[in-house]
Short mmCIF file of C-alpha atoms and ligand atoms in Angstrom, two decimals:
data_model
loop_
_atom_site.label_atom_id
_atom_site.label_comp_id
_atom_site.label_asym_id
_atom_site.label_seq_id
_atom_site.Cartn_x
_atom_site.Cartn_y
_atom_site.Cartn_z
CA MET A 1 -18.56 8.09 -9.59
CA SER A 2 -14.94 7.36 -10.47
CA PHE A 3 -12.42 5.79 -8.11
CA ASN A 4 -10.77 8.32 -5.78
CA ASN A 5 -7.11 7.30 -5.50
CA THR A 6 -5.88 10.50 -3.83
CA PHE A 7 -5.00 8.68 -0.61
CA VAL A 8 -2.71 6.16 -2.34
CA ASN A 9 -1.15 8.93 -4.43
CA ALA A 10 -0.38 10.96 -1.29
CA CYS A 11 1.20 7.87 0.35
CA LEU A 12 3.45 7.56 -2.72
CA LYS A 13 4.26 11.31 -2.66
CA LYS A 14 2.62 11.87 -6.04
CA ASP A 15 0.76 15.05 -7.02
CA ILE A 16 -2.69 15.52 -5.49
CA ASP A 17 -5.46 18.09 -5.90
CA HIS A 18 -6.57 17.93 -2.26
CA VAL A 19 -5.16 16.48 0.97
CA PRO A 20 -6.71 13.06 1.55
CA VAL A 21 -8.17 12.34 4.98
CA TRP A 22 -9.30 9.33 6.97
CA TYR A 23 -9.57 8.76 10.71
CA MET A 24 -8.30 6.02 12.96
CA ARG A 25 -11.39 4.35 14.50
CA GLN A 26 -13.62 5.97 11.90
CA ALA A 27 -16.01 3.04 12.31
CA GLY A 28 -17.07 2.83 15.92
CA ARG A 29 -18.98 3.93 18.95
CA TYR A 30 -19.38 7.60 18.03
CA GLN A 31 -21.77 6.50 15.24
CA PRO A 32 -25.41 5.88 16.24
CA GLU A 33 -25.68 3.31 13.40
CA TYR A 34 -22.70 1.39 14.77
CA ARG A 35 -24.16 1.42 18.28
CA GLU A 36 -27.42 0.00 16.87
CA ILE A 37 -25.58 -2.82 15.09
CA ARG A 38 -23.58 -3.52 18.27
CA LYS A 39 -26.83 -4.07 20.20
CA LYS A 40 -27.36 -7.18 18.09
CA TYR A 41 -23.81 -8.34 17.34
CA SER A 42 -20.54 -8.35 19.25
CA LEU A 43 -17.49 -6.81 17.61
CA LEU A 44 -16.11 -10.25 16.76
CA GLU A 45 -19.47 -11.39 15.37
CA ILE A 46 -19.45 -8.39 13.02
CA CYS A 47 -15.99 -9.46 11.81
CA HIS A 48 -17.33 -12.96 11.04
CA ILE A 49 -20.20 -11.78 8.79
CA PRO A 50 -18.64 -10.39 5.59
CA GLU A 51 -21.68 -8.45 4.32
CA LEU A 52 -22.22 -6.81 7.70
CA CYS A 53 -18.50 -6.16 8.23
CA ALA A 54 -18.31 -4.55 4.78
CA GLU A 55 -21.30 -2.37 5.67
CA VAL A 56 -19.69 -1.22 8.94
CA THR A 57 -16.45 -0.48 7.06
CA THR A 58 -18.33 1.54 4.42
CA LEU A 59 -20.50 3.64 6.77
CA PRO A 60 -17.87 6.30 7.56
CA VAL A 61 -17.03 6.65 3.86
CA GLN A 62 -20.67 7.40 3.10
CA GLN A 63 -21.26 9.63 6.11
CA LEU A 64 -18.02 11.61 6.22
CA GLY A 65 -16.74 11.52 2.65
CA VAL A 66 -13.29 10.32 3.76
CA ASP A 67 -10.70 9.34 1.13
CA ALA A 68 -10.04 5.83 2.44
CA ALA A 69 -11.83 3.03 4.26
CA ILE A 70 -10.14 0.92 6.93
CA LEU A 71 -11.15 -2.71 7.24
CA PHE A 72 -13.37 -3.20 10.26
CA SER A 73 -11.55 -5.76 12.39
CA ASP A 74 -9.30 -5.78 15.44
CA ILE A 75 -5.58 -6.33 15.85
CA MET A 76 -6.44 -9.50 17.86
CA VAL A 77 -8.31 -11.24 15.03
CA PRO A 78 -5.32 -13.06 13.43
CA LEU A 79 -4.13 -14.26 16.85
CA GLY A 80 -7.23 -16.46 17.34
CA PRO A 81 -6.24 -19.07 14.73
CA MET A 82 -2.66 -19.01 16.06
CA GLY A 83 -4.09 -20.41 19.30
CA VAL A 84 -4.75 -17.32 21.41
CA LYS A 85 -8.05 -17.48 23.32
CA TYR A 86 -9.34 -13.96 23.86
CA ASP A 87 -12.44 -11.84 23.98
CA ILE A 88 -13.00 -8.14 23.41
CA ILE A 89 -14.67 -6.63 26.45
CA GLU A 90 -16.74 -3.49 26.13
CA LYS A 91 -15.05 -0.29 27.40
CA ARG A 92 -11.88 -2.26 28.10
CA GLY A 93 -10.49 -3.97 25.04
CA PRO A 94 -8.89 -7.36 24.32
CA VAL A 95 -8.62 -9.76 27.27
CA LEU A 96 -6.99 -13.21 27.20
CA GLU A 97 -8.17 -16.35 28.95
CA THR A 98 -4.55 -17.08 29.96
CA PRO A 99 -1.55 -14.84 29.26
CA TYR A 100 1.49 -16.02 27.28
CA ARG A 101 4.57 -15.90 29.46
CA THR A 102 6.71 -19.03 29.11
CA ALA A 103 8.79 -20.66 26.38
CA ASP A 104 6.14 -23.41 26.11
CA ASP A 105 3.31 -20.88 25.80
CA ILE A 106 5.06 -19.22 22.90
CA ASN A 107 6.15 -22.48 21.25
CA SER A 108 2.50 -23.50 21.17
CA LEU A 109 1.63 -20.68 18.75
CA ARG A 110 1.03 -21.94 15.24
CA ALA A 111 1.60 -20.07 11.97
CA LEU A 112 -1.30 -18.16 10.45
CA GLU A 113 -2.69 -19.32 7.11
CA PRO A 114 -4.97 -16.41 6.26
CA GLU A 115 -7.06 -18.00 3.47
CA GLN A 116 -7.86 -21.10 5.54
CA ASP A 117 -7.96 -19.48 8.98
CA LEU A 118 -9.69 -16.18 8.24
CA PRO A 119 -11.88 -16.78 5.16
CA TYR A 120 -14.42 -14.23 6.45
CA VAL A 121 -11.78 -11.47 6.52
CA ILE A 122 -10.66 -12.33 2.99
CA GLU A 123 -14.29 -12.37 1.80
CA THR A 124 -14.98 -8.98 3.46
CA ILE A 125 -11.98 -7.46 1.68
CA LYS A 126 -13.12 -8.90 -1.66
CA ILE A 127 -16.58 -7.38 -1.25
CA LEU A 128 -15.09 -4.01 -0.31
CA ALA A 129 -12.60 -4.06 -3.18
CA ARG A 130 -15.55 -4.50 -5.55
CA GLU A 131 -17.84 -1.93 -4.00
CA LEU A 132 -15.76 0.93 -2.62
CA LYS A 133 -14.91 4.06 -4.61
CA VAL A 134 -11.96 4.79 -2.31
CA PRO A 135 -8.96 2.62 -1.37
CA LEU A 136 -9.37 0.05 1.38
CA ILE A 137 -6.66 0.06 4.05
CA GLY A 138 -5.81 -3.36 5.42
CA PHE A 139 -4.03 -3.55 8.76
CA THR A 140 -2.35 -5.58 11.44
CA GLY A 141 -0.96 -4.94 14.90
CA ALA A 142 2.85 -4.84 15.13
CA PRO A 143 4.66 -7.52 17.15
CA PHE A 144 5.40 -5.40 20.24
CA THR A 145 1.84 -4.12 20.54
CA LEU A 146 0.34 -7.59 20.02
CA ALA A 147 2.84 -9.10 22.45
CA SER A 148 1.81 -6.56 25.08
CA TYR A 149 -1.78 -7.92 25.05
CA MET A 150 -0.57 -11.53 24.97
CA VAL A 151 1.89 -11.21 27.84
CA GLU A 152 -0.13 -8.84 30.06
CA GLY A 153 -3.39 -10.67 29.33
CA GLY A 154 -5.15 -7.40 28.50
CA PRO A 155 -4.69 -3.63 28.25
CA SER A 156 -1.86 -2.29 30.39
CA ARG A 157 -0.48 0.94 31.72
CA ASN A 158 3.17 0.13 32.35
CA TYR A 159 3.76 -3.10 30.40
CA ILE A 160 5.57 -4.57 33.39
CA ARG A 161 5.13 -8.24 32.44
CA THR A 162 5.99 -7.57 28.83
CA LYS A 163 9.21 -5.78 29.68
CA GLN A 164 10.00 -8.39 32.34
CA LEU A 165 9.82 -11.15 29.71
CA MET A 166 11.87 -9.06 27.29
CA TYR A 167 14.66 -8.37 29.82
CA SER A 168 14.67 -11.75 31.58
CA HIS A 169 14.23 -14.19 28.70
CA PRO A 170 15.38 -12.51 25.51
CA ASP A 171 15.39 -15.84 23.65
CA VAL A 172 11.74 -16.45 24.49
CA TRP A 173 10.93 -12.83 23.64
CA ASN A 174 12.72 -13.07 20.30
CA ASN A 175 10.80 -16.24 19.48
CA LEU A 176 7.54 -14.39 20.16
CA MET A 177 8.63 -11.38 18.05
CA ASP A 178 9.64 -13.73 15.27
CA LYS A 179 6.34 -15.62 15.21
CA LEU A 180 4.32 -12.42 15.29
CA GLY A 181 6.56 -10.91 12.61
CA GLN A 182 5.87 -13.86 10.31
CA MET A 183 2.16 -13.46 10.93
CA VAL A 184 2.32 -9.75 10.02
CA VAL A 185 4.02 -10.48 6.70
CA THR A 186 1.72 -13.37 5.70
CA TYR A 187 -1.42 -11.54 6.77
CA LEU A 188 -0.59 -8.32 4.94
CA TYR A 189 0.24 -10.12 1.68
CA ALA A 190 -3.10 -11.95 1.95
CA GLN A 191 -5.01 -8.72 2.56
CA VAL A 192 -3.45 -7.01 -0.45
CA GLU A 193 -3.99 -10.10 -2.58
CA ALA A 194 -7.69 -9.93 -1.64
CA GLY A 195 -7.92 -6.26 -2.63
CA ALA A 196 -6.55 -3.94 0.09
CA LYS A 197 -4.89 -0.94 -1.59
CA ALA A 198 -2.69 0.14 1.35
CA VAL A 199 -1.78 -1.30 4.74
CA GLN A 200 -1.15 0.14 8.18
CA ILE A 201 0.93 -1.54 10.87
CA PHE A 202 -0.33 -0.37 14.26
CA ASP A 203 2.46 -0.31 16.84
CA SER A 204 0.20 1.64 19.17
CA TRP A 205 2.05 0.99 22.43
CA VAL A 206 5.67 0.90 21.28
CA GLY A 207 6.20 4.41 22.68
CA ALA A 208 6.45 2.70 26.08
CA LEU A 209 10.00 1.65 25.19
CA SER A 210 13.25 3.59 25.50
CA PRO A 211 15.08 4.01 22.19
CA ALA A 212 17.78 1.60 23.42
CA ASP A 213 15.24 -1.10 24.22
CA TYR A 214 13.38 -0.49 20.97
CA MET A 215 16.61 -0.99 19.03
CA LYS A 216 17.56 -4.11 20.93
CA TYR A 217 14.24 -5.89 21.32
CA VAL A 218 11.93 -4.66 18.56
CA TYR A 219 13.79 -2.98 15.70
CA PRO A 220 15.35 -6.18 14.26
CA THR A 221 11.86 -7.67 13.83
CA MET A 222 10.46 -4.49 12.27
CA LYS A 223 13.44 -4.22 9.92
CA LYS A 224 12.88 -7.81 8.78
CA ILE A 225 9.12 -7.33 8.36
CA PHE A 226 9.60 -4.37 6.04
CA GLU A 227 12.30 -6.21 4.08
CA GLN A 228 9.96 -9.15 3.60
CA LEU A 229 7.17 -6.81 2.51
CA LYS A 230 9.25 -5.34 -0.32
CA ASP A 231 7.11 -7.03 -3.00
CA LEU A 232 3.82 -5.87 -1.50
CA GLN A 233 1.91 -4.00 -4.21
CA ALA A 234 0.53 -1.39 -1.82
CA PRO A 235 1.94 1.48 0.26
CA LYS A 236 2.76 0.70 3.89
CA ILE A 237 2.11 2.96 6.90
CA TYR A 238 3.88 2.43 10.25
CA PHE A 239 2.24 4.13 13.24
CA GLY A 240 2.82 4.31 16.98
CA VAL A 241 1.50 6.50 19.78
CA GLY A 242 4.11 8.48 21.75
CA SER A 243 6.78 7.33 19.35
CA GLY A 244 8.44 10.76 18.89
CA GLU A 245 11.74 9.70 20.42
CA LEU A 246 11.82 6.58 18.23
CA LEU A 247 11.33 8.39 14.91
CA THR A 248 15.04 8.84 14.19
CA TYR A 249 15.44 5.08 14.46
CA TRP A 250 12.65 4.50 11.94
CA SER A 251 14.52 6.43 9.27
CA ASP A 252 15.81 3.35 7.49
CA LEU A 253 12.72 1.14 7.65
CA ASP A 254 11.33 0.19 4.26
CA THR A 255 7.94 1.75 4.80
CA ASP A 256 6.24 4.43 2.67
CA VAL A 257 4.42 6.47 5.30
CA ILE A 258 5.06 7.24 8.97
CA GLY A 259 2.04 7.96 11.16
CA LEU A 260 2.67 10.73 13.71
CA ASP A 261 0.75 11.40 16.89
CA TRP A 262 0.18 14.98 18.10
CA ARG A 263 3.20 15.14 20.42
CA VAL A 264 5.55 15.84 17.51
CA SER A 265 4.80 18.48 14.88
CA ILE A 266 4.77 17.50 11.21
CA PRO A 267 7.97 19.48 10.38
CA GLU A 268 9.79 18.08 13.40
CA GLY A 269 8.57 14.58 12.53
CA ARG A 270 9.91 15.01 9.01
CA ASN A 271 13.25 16.22 10.42
CA ARG A 272 13.52 13.08 12.47
CA ILE A 273 12.52 10.51 9.85
CA GLY A 274 14.08 12.20 6.84
CA GLU A 275 12.79 13.18 3.42
CA ARG A 276 12.05 9.72 2.19
CA TYR A 277 8.65 9.12 3.75
CA ALA A 278 5.21 10.56 3.42
CA VAL A 279 3.67 11.48 6.78
CA GLN A 280 0.21 10.93 8.19
CA GLY A 281 -1.38 12.72 11.12
CA ASN A 282 -1.61 14.33 13.53
CA LEU A 283 -4.54 16.18 15.07
CA ASP A 284 -5.02 15.54 18.79
CA PRO A 285 -8.36 13.66 18.80
CA THR A 286 -9.43 15.64 21.86
CA LEU A 287 -9.67 18.71 19.62
CA LEU A 288 -12.77 17.12 18.10
CA LEU A 289 -14.44 18.09 21.37
CA ALA A 290 -13.19 21.70 21.22
CA PRO A 291 -15.17 24.68 19.80
CA TRP A 292 -15.06 24.72 15.98
CA PRO A 293 -12.79 27.82 15.62
CA VAL A 294 -10.15 26.16 17.83
CA LEU A 295 -10.34 22.92 15.84
CA GLU A 296 -10.33 24.74 12.52
CA ALA A 297 -7.26 26.80 13.39
CA ARG A 298 -5.29 23.72 14.39
CA ALA A 299 -6.42 21.77 11.29
CA LYS A 300 -5.30 24.68 9.11
CA GLU A 301 -1.83 24.67 10.70
CA ILE A 302 -1.49 20.94 10.20
CA ILE A 303 -2.52 21.20 6.54
CA ASN A 304 -0.08 24.08 5.93
CA GLU A 305 2.72 22.11 7.56
CA GLY A 306 1.77 18.92 5.74
CA LEU A 307 1.79 20.62 2.34
CA GLN A 308 5.34 21.98 2.80
CA LYS A 309 6.67 18.71 1.31
CA PRO A 310 5.20 16.04 -0.98
CA GLY A 311 3.43 13.17 0.76
CA PHE A 312 0.85 14.12 3.35
CA VAL A 313 -2.28 12.39 4.62
CA PHE A 314 -4.50 14.13 7.18
CA ASN A 315 -5.52 11.97 10.14
CA LEU A 316 -5.78 12.14 13.90
CA GLY A 317 -2.84 11.41 16.17
CA HIS A 318 -4.83 8.42 17.52
CA GLY A 319 -8.37 7.02 17.43
CA ILE A 320 -11.68 8.89 17.66
CA PHE A 321 -13.31 8.90 21.11
CA PRO A 322 -16.91 7.67 21.40
CA GLU A 323 -17.92 11.13 22.74
CA VAL A 324 -17.11 12.87 19.45
CA PRO A 325 -20.15 14.22 17.54
CA GLY A 326 -20.30 12.83 13.99
CA ASP A 327 -21.17 16.24 12.50
CA MET A 328 -17.84 17.62 13.81
CA LEU A 329 -16.01 14.94 11.82
CA LYS A 330 -18.04 15.71 8.71
CA ARG A 331 -17.29 19.41 9.05
CA LEU A 332 -13.59 18.73 9.57
CA THR A 333 -13.44 16.41 6.53
CA ASP A 334 -15.09 19.04 4.33
CA PHE A 335 -12.75 21.69 5.70
CA VAL A 336 -9.61 19.61 5.02
CA HIS A 337 -10.76 18.97 1.46
CA GLU A 338 -11.75 22.55 0.66
CA TYR A 339 -8.94 24.38 2.42
CA SER A 340 -6.19 22.08 1.10
CA ALA A 341 -7.57 22.26 -2.46
CA SER A 342 -7.37 26.06 -2.34
CA VAL A 343 -3.78 25.99 -0.99
CA ILE A 344 -2.68 23.52 -3.69
CA LYS A 345 -4.39 25.53 -6.44
CA ASN A 346 -2.65 28.74 -5.42
CA LYS A 347 0.83 27.19 -5.16
O1 1CP B 401 -12.54 2.19 11.89
C1 1CP B 401 -11.71 1.60 12.58
O2 1CP B 401 -10.57 2.03 12.77
C2 1CP B 401 -12.17 0.36 13.24
C3 1CP B 401 -11.33 -0.87 13.09
C4 1CP B 401 -10.43 -1.15 14.26
C5 1CP B 401 -9.03 -1.05 14.28
C6 1CP B 401 -8.15 -0.51 13.16
C7 1CP B 401 -10.82 -1.67 15.53
C8 1CP B 401 -12.19 -1.95 15.99
N1 1CP B 401 -9.69 -1.94 16.25
C9 1CP B 401 -8.59 -1.55 15.53
C10 1CP B 401 -7.18 -1.72 15.88
C11 1CP B 401 -6.82 -1.83 17.32
N2 1CP B 401 -7.39 -2.58 18.31
C12 1CP B 401 -5.67 -1.21 17.85
C13 1CP B 401 -4.71 -0.37 17.07
C14 1CP B 401 -5.26 0.99 16.86
C15 1CP B 401 -5.29 1.88 18.07
O3 1CP B 401 -4.21 2.07 18.66
O4 1CP B 401 -6.36 2.38 18.39
C16 1CP B 401 -5.60 -1.55 19.21
C17 1CP B 401 -4.55 -1.12 20.21
C18 1CP B 401 -6.69 -2.42 19.49
C19 1CP B 401 -7.02 -3.06 20.76
C20 1CP B 401 -8.35 -2.64 21.25
N3 1CP B 401 -9.52 -3.12 20.73
C21 1CP B 401 -8.68 -1.63 22.19
C22 1CP B 401 -7.67 -0.81 22.99
C23 1CP B 401 -7.53 -1.32 24.39
C24 1CP B 401 -6.37 -0.68 25.14
O5 1CP B 401 -5.35 -1.37 25.33
O6 1CP B 401 -6.48 0.50 25.53
C25 1CP B 401 -10.07 -1.57 22.27
C26 1CP B 401 -10.90 -0.68 23.15
C27 1CP B 401 -10.59 -2.51 21.32
C28 1CP B 401 -11.99 -2.76 20.97
C29 1CP B 401 -12.39 -2.18 19.67
N4 1CP B 401 -11.81 -2.51 18.45
C30 1CP B 401 -12.46 -1.83 17.45
C31 1CP B 401 -13.48 -1.02 18.06
C32 1CP B 401 -14.44 -0.15 17.31
C33 1CP B 401 -13.42 -1.24 19.45
C34 1CP B 401 -14.27 -0.62 20.56
C35 1CP B 401 -15.73 -0.61 20.39
C36 1CP B 401 -16.51 -1.88 20.43
O7 1CP B 401 -16.33 -2.71 21.30
O8 1CP B 401 -17.45 -1.94 19.62
#
């Protein structure tokens, strides 16, 4: 079987013969095989065993026939070597032993050296780069989203402590953004060096901010990150949930692809970010629990909208829920491939 580079080509707005598809959280609890592995190993243990981690990363590619793999890891993983003590609690998410809230807390963070600090991640990527027939997506959390876990101490609804730090001690906040921004740049270069063919920056919770606060407290760091990533030999995807009102402000970031959630349509998303970027998205993941005709109709609309301009990757607007039946995802993947191929052929 030859290497399927359709995903990377779509990210770069090149010609494609079908719309590529992958799913956020495509490796996870909805898979019986994953649940079996998780009976024996914690999520972080899986990340530490390269052969096993590569297997978990590869499972959805084999089962669903998706056009890209995403490294099995968590956004918290690079924070460990920087000094953050955390665990990932089942059905909850990342939880810290002690939150980071003061100037001293943040000064104590040390810089990430990926090859020395995360050799198991590098090794996993090397295995996958050798074995996969589709591109591997490397990833990192974005500074705001990572900071939200560090300052709150865990998942949050209103990000009160995070915003409090931001408003009350902008110098301390900026120091935190700066350190996390440096980590993002170093970590992504290391992942691509090891063999990742694209990268996604997850700013999952940035939609909690007003545009004014985004511009003041987050944008300068994101602008700098993308400038520093200009020599990265792989397309970059920037994604946030509920980020519709921020999209206009993303229109001069040096990324290749913008990930959209389902609250903004693909054409409206393109209006807001401009012609320059490819887009990725944006099926509401809840539709995977709807009757097939309802799901199919919506997928069709998204594909038609996506194909109006060059540069489209089919994905969900956010991660797969554990309740989703795997055969629904397989059926959707086949549908995206077949339907989009027929639209492209008849153009
Ligand atoms: O196939 C894949 O996508 C799996 C790899 C992956 C990725 C890309 C995992 C494994 N985590 C992530 C990124 C991640 N982790 C994000 C960004 C993407 C997103 O928005 O979904 C975020 C916000 C986290 C933090 C996190 N880790 C949460 C969310 C908590 C909250 O604040 O609501 C949770 C539940 C986790 C645990 C986790 N990470 C990954 C999995 C499969 C799981 C849950 C299942 C398990 O414990 O086995």
